[in-house]
Amino acid sequence: MHSSLRVRLVGAFLVIIIAGAATTYAVVNLVTTSQFRRFVLTEDIYQAQSLSVSLADYFRYQGTWQGVETVLAAGQSTDWMAMPPETSAGATDRWYGRSWEDEAGMGMGMTDMGMMGGRMSEKTLMAMQNWMRTPDHVVVLDQDGRVVADTRGLSAGEDHSQIDPAQGTPVMAADRQVGTVLVGSMIEPTLNPLAEDFLASVNRSVLVMALVGALVALGFGLLIVRQITAPLGKVTTAAEAVAAGDLNQRVAEQGAEELRRLAHAFNHMAATLDQAEQLRRNLIADVSHELRTPIFVMQGNLEAMLDGVFDLNRENVAAVHQETLLLGRLVGDLRDLASAEAGELRLERVSCDVNQLARQVVDRFQVEAGEKGVALTATLATSIPRILADPQRIEQVLFNLVGNALRHTPIGGEVNVQTAVGNVAGDVGVRQNTDHPSMSTGHWVLIAVRDSGEGIAAEDIPYIFERLYRADKSRARSTGGSGLGLTIARQIVEAHGGQVWAESPLGHQPNGQGYGTRISFTIPVSLETVAV
């Protein structure tokens, strides 16, 4: 079972959003944890450095690490500065009460050296106080690496493999290392409970923000999916209606550029199908009409002759014969059109003179033009090159164009056949088929048939070369023709590598009505002729 585009897009957005949120959470969590641990380690190092100064003073005055665990234990209380000396088993009293006279025999008291009442200096005491009020884990090692004090109760005097002295801060006294102090994360990589709680709260906040961001992104994603799939759904519905036979379906051309192009293409397709359907219906109606008319005329004449209504003489037989010629020409036109559209139109190309072909066609129509009271003239270019073409097919094109012009030109009008040559690409009035080798070089011959008839409406010009299309909706063959002449002409010209087009009106009468039509076509010049 195939899923819809909407489901696939939503699924793709969900995968991208979940992957993005998970990646964001993982990266932020990793970076936050790493940076926080680095921060904690930095703070622990700073505390260890501050404490090492106080411990150095302690060792310098005591001469031993004995009793230091009592000082560290007392420091866990916020009231350790007010603690009486006896609570420290005499260690702190001896530390605070010794004088430089006792230490060095110089009779100088600690007060004279900036001490507070013979005790440790105020700076040292404040450093000890500031650190001792923190809950960090502290371990003091002697110079041999044995534990001499631990705020969490490790046995003093023992080696502990999990404690690396290299991670600690040296305690220096008399220019020698007398011990090492380690604080918090310097002892073990785990964080204290407060730090773990803080880090967990940060990670929870990051997770919540990632989820909120994912929900917002999903909302925007659903909106985008709707903007994409809604127009597609409309096009699909319209396409199904067209498939069911409703060719009037159209969709709004809106949305993104690609969707507008899709809607435009669909509307153009629907309009083309509608037009093709109209042409198909007209084709059936026109062909049946064109075939039925001469057949009915022949049938009526023959029945009249069989019944004795018409005499069986040369004149009546000639009338029937004329209808057979008309019927044969119509069938031949249909056959030529079918062959041309199938790409099976045979051309016997030879080098021929365009001016000569034009004169022959003009001469053949002079009698008919005189009977209609129309002036038929030719304006032929001098020194025109020969073309490589099928002369009978070119004559057929000219025959159709001149015959059309005479049918639509009133008495007193004019029909003119013109030839010209071009050798520069982009000449005015010439539409080149640059796929043909000769046309790509700009060498072509132009043939145009101009009349002074009623002209062609602008809305009809794009369709006059369609089969059985008539600008004059009359079905009378005297004015409308078979409706295949221009279509066959276009197929023949394009088979030669040229192009054909129409221009109308060519002017306007005083009442504003347009008049005149010019139908032109180009044929590439023979490459051999160009070389000469």
XYZ file of C-alpha atoms in Angstrom:
532
model
C 0.000 0.000 0.000
C 1.431 3.337 -1.063
C 1.372 6.169 1.445
C 0.318 9.667 0.455
C 2.726 12.514 -0.140
C 1.344 14.277 2.950
C 2.187 11.275 5.160
C 5.651 10.983 3.637
C 6.407 14.657 4.121
C 5.146 14.629 7.710
C 7.196 11.495 8.376
C 10.277 13.108 6.861
C 9.765 16.236 8.968
C 9.337 14.107 12.098
C 12.537 12.194 11.418
C 14.454 15.416 10.800
C 12.969 17.131 13.872
C 13.583 14.166 16.181
C 17.106 13.712 14.860
C 17.789 17.432 15.224
C 16.353 17.619 18.735
C 18.222 14.490 19.852
C 21.471 15.735 18.347
C 21.012 19.152 19.928
C 20.265 17.644 23.323
C 23.201 15.235 23.121
C 25.674 17.906 22.008
C 24.473 20.500 24.531
C 24.437 17.898 27.305
C 27.950 16.751 26.431
C 29.324 20.279 26.156
C 27.543 21.465 29.308
C 28.742 18.491 31.353
C 32.281 18.854 30.063
C 32.410 22.598 30.672
C 30.784 22.281 34.093
C 33.253 19.598 35.165
C 36.069 21.805 33.932
C 34.629 24.692 35.914
C 34.342 22.536 39.047
C 37.910 21.311 38.607
C 39.119 24.888 38.188
C 37.330 25.913 41.368
C 38.733 22.900 43.203
C 42.247 23.766 42.049
C 41.743 27.351 43.193
C 40.513 26.142 46.598
C 43.402 23.705 46.859
C 45.882 26.484 46.076
C 44.326 28.733 48.719
C 44.268 25.911 51.252
C 47.873 24.910 50.543
C 49.038 28.299 51.871
C 47.147 27.789 55.145
C 48.354 24.200 55.452
C 51.914 25.356 54.826
C 51.547 27.810 57.709
C 50.143 25.020 59.852
C 53.035 22.684 59.084
C 55.589 25.452 59.512
C 54.300 26.299 62.954
C 53.586 22.722 64.037
C 56.494 21.013 62.361
C 54.228 18.008 61.825
C 50.883 17.081 60.292
C 49.612 15.791 63.605
C 46.236 17.258 64.445
C 45.557 18.650 60.971
C 42.552 16.353 60.604
C 41.026 18.025 63.669
C 41.421 21.423 62.027
C 39.825 20.151 58.787
C 36.982 18.526 60.726
C 36.427 21.703 62.691
C 36.346 23.629 59.430
C 33.202 21.766 58.380
C 31.357 23.853 61.024
C 30.572 27.499 60.390
C 31.606 28.244 64.000
C 35.081 26.813 63.807
C 36.732 30.240 64.373
C 35.042 30.454 67.813
C 35.973 26.882 68.738
C 37.817 26.652 72.108
C 41.388 25.374 71.921
C 40.709 22.194 73.855
C 38.371 20.882 71.160
C 41.326 20.462 68.892
C 43.230 18.256 71.357
C 45.682 21.104 71.874
C 46.780 21.184 68.244
C 45.159 24.435 67.300
C 46.161 26.001 70.620
C 49.743 25.083 70.022
C 49.440 26.345 66.395
C 47.899 29.662 67.394
C 49.855 30.176 70.646
C 53.431 29.614 69.494
C 55.636 32.637 69.086
C 58.644 33.363 66.961
C 60.655 33.239 70.210
C 59.575 29.639 70.763
C 60.184 28.828 67.113
C 63.410 30.671 66.448
C 64.595 31.923 69.897
C 64.538 35.496 68.668
C 62.015 36.787 71.249
C 59.780 38.277 68.476
C 56.080 37.640 68.945
C 53.638 36.971 66.112
C 51.937 40.270 66.804
C 55.086 42.059 65.764
C 55.034 40.064 62.485
C 51.469 41.087 61.599
C 49.831 38.256 63.483
C 46.620 38.690 65.419
C 47.375 38.443 69.146
C 50.179 35.932 68.634
C 48.005 33.810 66.432
C 47.956 33.166 62.632
C 47.735 36.265 60.403
C 44.307 37.641 59.546
C 44.876 36.892 55.848
C 45.645 33.247 56.569
C 42.728 32.895 58.958
C 40.283 34.391 56.413
C 41.563 32.052 53.708
C 41.069 29.075 55.995
C 37.642 30.329 57.031
C 36.422 30.954 53.465
C 37.435 27.508 52.351
C 36.456 25.637 55.488
C 32.858 26.759 55.139
C 32.543 24.801 51.864
C 31.397 21.172 51.839
C 34.129 19.925 49.475
C 35.972 16.710 50.011
C 39.571 17.446 51.153
C 42.484 15.032 51.436
C 45.945 15.943 52.757
C 48.934 13.745 51.921
C 52.367 13.879 53.531
C 55.590 14.036 51.548
C 55.528 10.241 51.131
C 52.027 10.232 49.668
C 50.294 8.773 52.722
C 46.937 10.163 53.802
C 47.299 12.339 56.912
C 43.810 13.847 56.822
C 40.528 13.224 54.997
C 37.269 15.026 55.615
C 35.404 11.858 54.590
C 37.196 9.527 56.990
C 39.845 7.635 55.010
C 42.328 5.984 57.348
C 45.299 8.198 57.975
C 48.778 6.864 57.251
C 47.627 4.510 54.492
C 48.283 4.543 50.764
C 45.192 4.774 48.608
C 45.653 3.772 44.981
C 42.594 5.734 43.857
C 44.237 8.987 44.981
C 46.832 10.371 42.560
C 49.193 12.852 44.285
C 50.075 14.285 40.882
C 46.548 15.677 40.640
C 46.955 17.643 43.891
C 48.516 20.981 44.838
C 51.896 20.810 46.632
C 52.163 22.218 50.166
C 55.502 24.042 50.386
C 57.278 24.953 53.636
C 60.892 26.119 53.938
C 61.337 25.686 50.161
C 60.473 22.011 50.230
C 57.312 20.022 49.624
C 55.939 18.767 52.889
C 52.673 17.444 51.570
C 49.907 17.573 48.990
C 46.335 18.773 49.226
C 43.508 17.575 46.973
C 40.009 19.030 46.839
C 36.779 17.636 45.350
C 37.185 16.465 41.759
C 40.953 16.283 42.170
C 40.343 13.220 44.349
C 37.683 11.441 42.299
C 35.923 12.365 39.045
C 32.429 12.242 40.517
C 30.701 15.488 41.380
C 29.259 16.284 44.764
C 25.464 15.987 45.176
C 24.854 19.722 44.812
C 26.838 19.847 41.590
C 25.080 16.741 40.275
C 21.691 18.291 41.061
C 22.660 21.508 39.306
C 23.896 19.650 36.225
C 20.759 17.504 36.158
C 18.560 20.611 36.320
C 20.488 22.165 33.422
C 20.082 18.995 31.359
C 16.369 18.893 32.131
C 16.046 22.489 30.995
C 17.904 21.674 27.769
C 15.622 18.680 27.196
C 12.512 20.800 27.738
C 13.810 23.462 25.339
C 14.630 20.771 22.754
C 11.114 19.340 23.039
C 9.517 22.783 22.784
C 11.676 23.569 19.762
C 10.715 20.236 18.194
C 7.003 20.970 18.700
C 7.368 24.445 17.183
C 9.312 23.005 14.238
C 6.646 20.326 13.788
C 3.956 23.006 13.703
C 5.806 24.935 11.006
C 6.465 21.673 9.177
C 2.768 20.796 9.129
C 2.002 24.269 7.791
C 4.576 23.855 5.014
C 3.253 20.375 4.199
C -0.247 21.786 3.906
C 0.955 24.588 1.628
C 2.584 21.985 -0.612
C -0.045 19.262 -0.632
C -3.197 21.405 -0.751
C -2.473 22.778 -4.271
C -1.380 19.308 -5.382
C -4.660 17.924 -4.081
C -6.567 20.514 -6.102
C -4.585 19.649 -9.232
C -5.226 15.945 -8.614
C -8.963 16.520 -8.202
C -9.055 18.636 -11.350
C -7.026 16.022 -13.276
C -9.461 13.289 -12.227
C -12.335 15.466 -13.423
C -10.561 16.006 -16.769
C -9.991 12.256 -17.059
C -13.729 11.809 -16.486
C -14.456 14.136 -19.408
C -14.871 17.540 -17.763
C -12.432 19.628 -19.818
C -13.529 22.919 -18.245
C -11.588 22.247 -15.040
C -8.986 24.898 -14.095
C -6.875 25.439 -10.959
C -5.652 28.651 -9.351
C -2.058 29.531 -10.196
C -0.754 30.426 -6.749
C 1.784 29.351 -4.141
C 5.463 28.625 -4.703
C 7.027 29.049 -8.134
C 7.027 25.301 -8.831
C 3.361 24.994 -7.842
C 2.421 27.973 -10.009
C 4.238 26.401 -12.949
C 2.462 23.101 -12.319
C -0.925 24.818 -12.175
C -0.128 26.801 -15.329
C 0.949 23.630 -17.146
C -2.230 21.863 -16.043
C -4.438 24.745 -17.169
C -2.618 24.875 -20.499
C -3.036 21.116 -20.894
C -6.738 21.304 -20.050
C -7.232 24.177 -22.492
C -5.336 22.262 -25.186
C -7.416 19.145 -24.572
C -10.594 21.212 -24.692
C -9.492 22.780 -27.954
C -8.482 19.386 -29.347
C -11.876 17.992 -28.403
C -13.589 20.888 -30.152
C -11.400 20.352 -33.216
C -12.189 16.633 -33.144
C -15.896 17.326 -33.083
C -15.529 19.921 -35.805
C -13.394 17.479 -37.800
C -16.073 14.817 -37.691
C -18.785 17.329 -38.556
C -16.766 19.005 -41.322
C -15.507 15.809 -42.920
C -18.976 14.291 -42.906
C -20.366 17.510 -44.355
C -17.681 17.843 -47.027
C -18.048 14.225 -48.062
C -21.825 14.222 -47.863
C -22.315 17.268 -50.101
C -20.644 15.982 -53.298
C -22.018 12.498 -52.675
C -25.578 13.829 -52.373
C -25.104 15.947 -55.520
C -23.872 12.947 -57.491
C -26.599 10.741 -56.069
C -29.286 13.271 -56.926
C -28.028 13.836 -60.472
C -27.669 10.137 -61.168
C -31.147 9.366 -59.796
C -32.567 12.203 -61.876
C -30.937 10.788 -64.993
C -32.143 7.266 -64.168
C -35.695 8.548 -63.663
C -35.549 10.522 -66.910
C -35.738 13.882 -65.150
C -32.310 14.847 -66.491
C -31.173 13.929 -69.921
C -28.254 11.555 -70.107
C -26.073 13.993 -71.980
C -22.519 15.283 -71.840
C -23.400 18.361 -69.776
C -25.110 16.454 -66.954
C -22.421 13.788 -66.871
C -19.765 16.540 -66.663
C -21.522 17.983 -63.604
C -21.377 14.609 -61.889
C -17.744 14.263 -62.927
C -16.969 17.658 -61.401
C -18.366 16.477 -58.086
C -16.209 13.355 -58.229
C -13.170 15.551 -58.795
C -14.101 17.624 -55.755
C -14.611 14.477 -53.702
C -11.300 13.063 -54.891
C -9.495 16.297 -54.022
C -10.953 16.261 -50.509
C -9.969 12.630 -49.983
C -6.516 13.401 -51.374
C -6.146 16.324 -48.983
C -7.062 14.102 -46.070
C -4.547 11.496 -47.219
C -1.805 14.112 -47.629
C -2.549 15.532 -44.206
C -2.438 12.101 -42.570
C 0.875 11.323 -44.288
C 2.381 14.669 -43.274
C 1.311 14.350 -39.644
C 2.728 10.814 -39.545
C 6.036 12.032 -40.968
C 5.527 9.966 -44.119
C 5.173 12.817 -46.609
C 7.474 11.960 -49.519
C 9.467 14.830 -50.996
C 11.313 14.567 -54.310
C 13.812 17.378 -53.835
C 15.408 18.953 -56.874
C 16.981 22.330 -57.524
C 14.194 24.637 -58.620
C 13.492 28.297 -59.366
C 11.032 29.889 -56.926
C 10.168 32.735 -59.314
C 9.246 30.261 -62.020
C 6.992 28.319 -59.653
C 5.295 31.545 -58.537
C 4.705 32.679 -62.146
C 3.176 29.309 -63.068
C 0.687 29.461 -60.203
C -0.214 33.104 -60.954
C -0.777 32.259 -64.628
C -3.050 29.335 -63.719
C -5.283 31.597 -61.591
C -5.446 34.575 -63.994
C -8.686 33.436 -65.607
C -10.412 32.821 -62.262
C -9.126 36.151 -60.927
C -10.486 37.952 -63.998
C -13.896 36.342 -63.550
C -13.973 37.525 -59.931
C -12.826 41.034 -60.826
C -9.647 40.687 -58.740
C -6.217 41.912 -59.853
C -3.682 39.070 -59.479
C -0.059 40.262 -59.683
C 3.436 39.001 -58.866
C 6.367 40.921 -57.385
C 9.394 38.716 -57.899
C 12.904 39.339 -56.592
C 15.798 39.470 -59.041
C 18.839 37.205 -58.757
C 17.047 34.916 -56.362
C 18.947 31.694 -55.584
C 17.539 28.295 -56.430
C 16.134 26.138 -53.672
C 16.384 22.398 -53.088
C 12.726 21.414 -52.812
C 9.907 19.337 -54.241
C 8.481 21.679 -56.927
C 5.073 19.977 -57.016
C 4.692 20.381 -53.254
C 5.764 24.049 -53.365
C 3.239 24.613 -56.168
C 0.617 22.890 -54.002
C 1.352 25.342 -51.169
C 1.136 28.343 -53.508
C -2.020 26.934 -55.103
C -3.707 26.705 -51.698
C -2.582 30.184 -50.619
C -3.561 31.942 -53.862
C -6.887 30.063 -54.035
C -7.624 31.077 -50.442
C -6.753 34.712 -51.182
C -9.027 34.842 -54.241
C -11.958 33.368 -52.307
C -11.701 36.061 -49.628
C -10.944 39.081 -51.848
C -13.943 41.139 -53.007
C -14.495 42.525 -56.489
C -11.999 45.279 -57.233
C -9.513 43.857 -54.735
C -5.950 42.747 -55.289
C -3.897 39.609 -54.667
C -0.115 39.814 -54.876
C 2.495 37.041 -54.840
C 5.926 38.172 -53.649
C 9.335 36.510 -53.476
C 12.405 37.736 -51.601
C 15.747 36.440 -50.411
C 17.418 36.896 -47.035
C 20.954 36.278 -45.828
C 20.970 37.893 -42.366
C 19.464 36.117 -39.390
C 16.695 38.084 -37.712
C 15.356 39.969 -40.773
C 11.999 41.593 -40.110
C 9.050 39.372 -40.856
C 11.055 36.151 -41.061
C 10.732 33.380 -38.502
C 13.620 31.013 -38.944
C 13.839 27.322 -38.164
C 17.431 27.362 -36.918
C 17.488 23.558 -36.666
C 17.897 23.406 -40.435
C 21.540 23.831 -41.611
C 20.706 26.446 -44.223
C 18.463 28.442 -41.915
C 21.164 28.482 -39.243
C 23.416 30.296 -41.729
C 20.681 32.844 -42.456
C 20.126 31.897 -46.154
C 16.466 31.518 -47.049
C 13.864 32.393 -49.665
C 10.664 34.142 -48.624
C 7.385 33.644 -50.509
C 4.316 35.644 -49.473
C 0.733 35.908 -50.738
C -1.050 39.156 -49.833
C -4.718 39.989 -50.402
C -6.982 42.962 -49.725
C -9.845 40.890 -48.338
C -11.737 41.222 -45.063
C -8.796 40.050 -42.978
C -8.642 37.554 -40.141
C -9.683 38.223 -36.556
C -6.811 38.298 -34.077
C -8.324 35.448 -32.049
C -8.451 33.237 -35.167
C -4.853 33.721 -36.357
C -3.278 31.142 -33.974
C -5.673 28.465 -35.275
C -5.965 29.033 -39.031
C -3.321 26.381 -39.717
C -5.252 23.766 -37.720
C -7.051 21.188 -39.808
C -10.627 22.015 -40.797
C -10.507 25.306 -38.907
C -12.321 28.144 -40.643
C -12.146 31.776 -39.693
C -15.311 32.113 -41.786
C -17.700 29.713 -40.046
C -19.717 29.294 -43.236
C -19.741 25.746 -44.506
C -20.218 26.801 -48.106
C -17.310 25.508 -50.156
C -17.380 28.643 -52.246
C -16.191 30.708 -49.284
C -14.966 28.295 -46.662
C -13.048 25.773 -48.731
C -12.322 22.326 -47.356
C -10.521 23.660 -44.296
C -7.426 21.559 -45.004
C -5.443 23.738 -47.395
C -3.527 25.814 -44.832
C -2.888 22.779 -42.639
C -1.366 20.866 -45.543
C 0.629 23.951 -46.553
C 2.150 24.176 -43.083
C 3.078 20.492 -43.078
C 4.760 20.763 -46.489
C 6.713 23.900 -45.557
C 7.891 22.433 -42.258
C 8.898 19.214 -44.038
C 11.211 21.395 -46.172
C 12.744 22.929 -43.026
C 10.887 26.231 -43.320
C 8.160 28.013 -41.404
C 4.821 29.585 -42.283
C 2.855 32.333 -40.543
C 0.013 34.790 -41.084
C -0.297 38.546 -40.571
C -3.648 40.336 -40.433
C -4.998 42.953 -40.693
C -2.630 44.882 -42.942
C -4.603 48.127 -42.730
C -7.857 49.711 -41.553
C -10.754 51.236 -43.415
C -12.198 54.659 -42.439
C -14.828 52.891 -40.317
C -12.053 51.205 -38.320
C -12.571 47.738 -39.784
C -9.343 45.918 -40.623
C -8.582 44.490 -44.034
C -5.897 42.505 -45.773
C -4.023 39.305 -44.974
C -0.488 38.198 -45.795
C 0.563 34.561 -45.446
C 4.306 34.026 -45.758
C 6.583 31.028 -45.686
C 10.323 30.465 -45.920
C 12.306 27.716 -47.601
C 16.042 27.254 -46.870
C 18.356 27.842 -49.784
C 20.255 24.826 -51.084
C 23.682 24.625 -49.389
C 25.234 23.876 -52.768
C 23.667 27.048 -54.167
C 24.975 29.111 -51.243
C 28.480 27.742 -51.777
C 28.384 28.808 -55.431
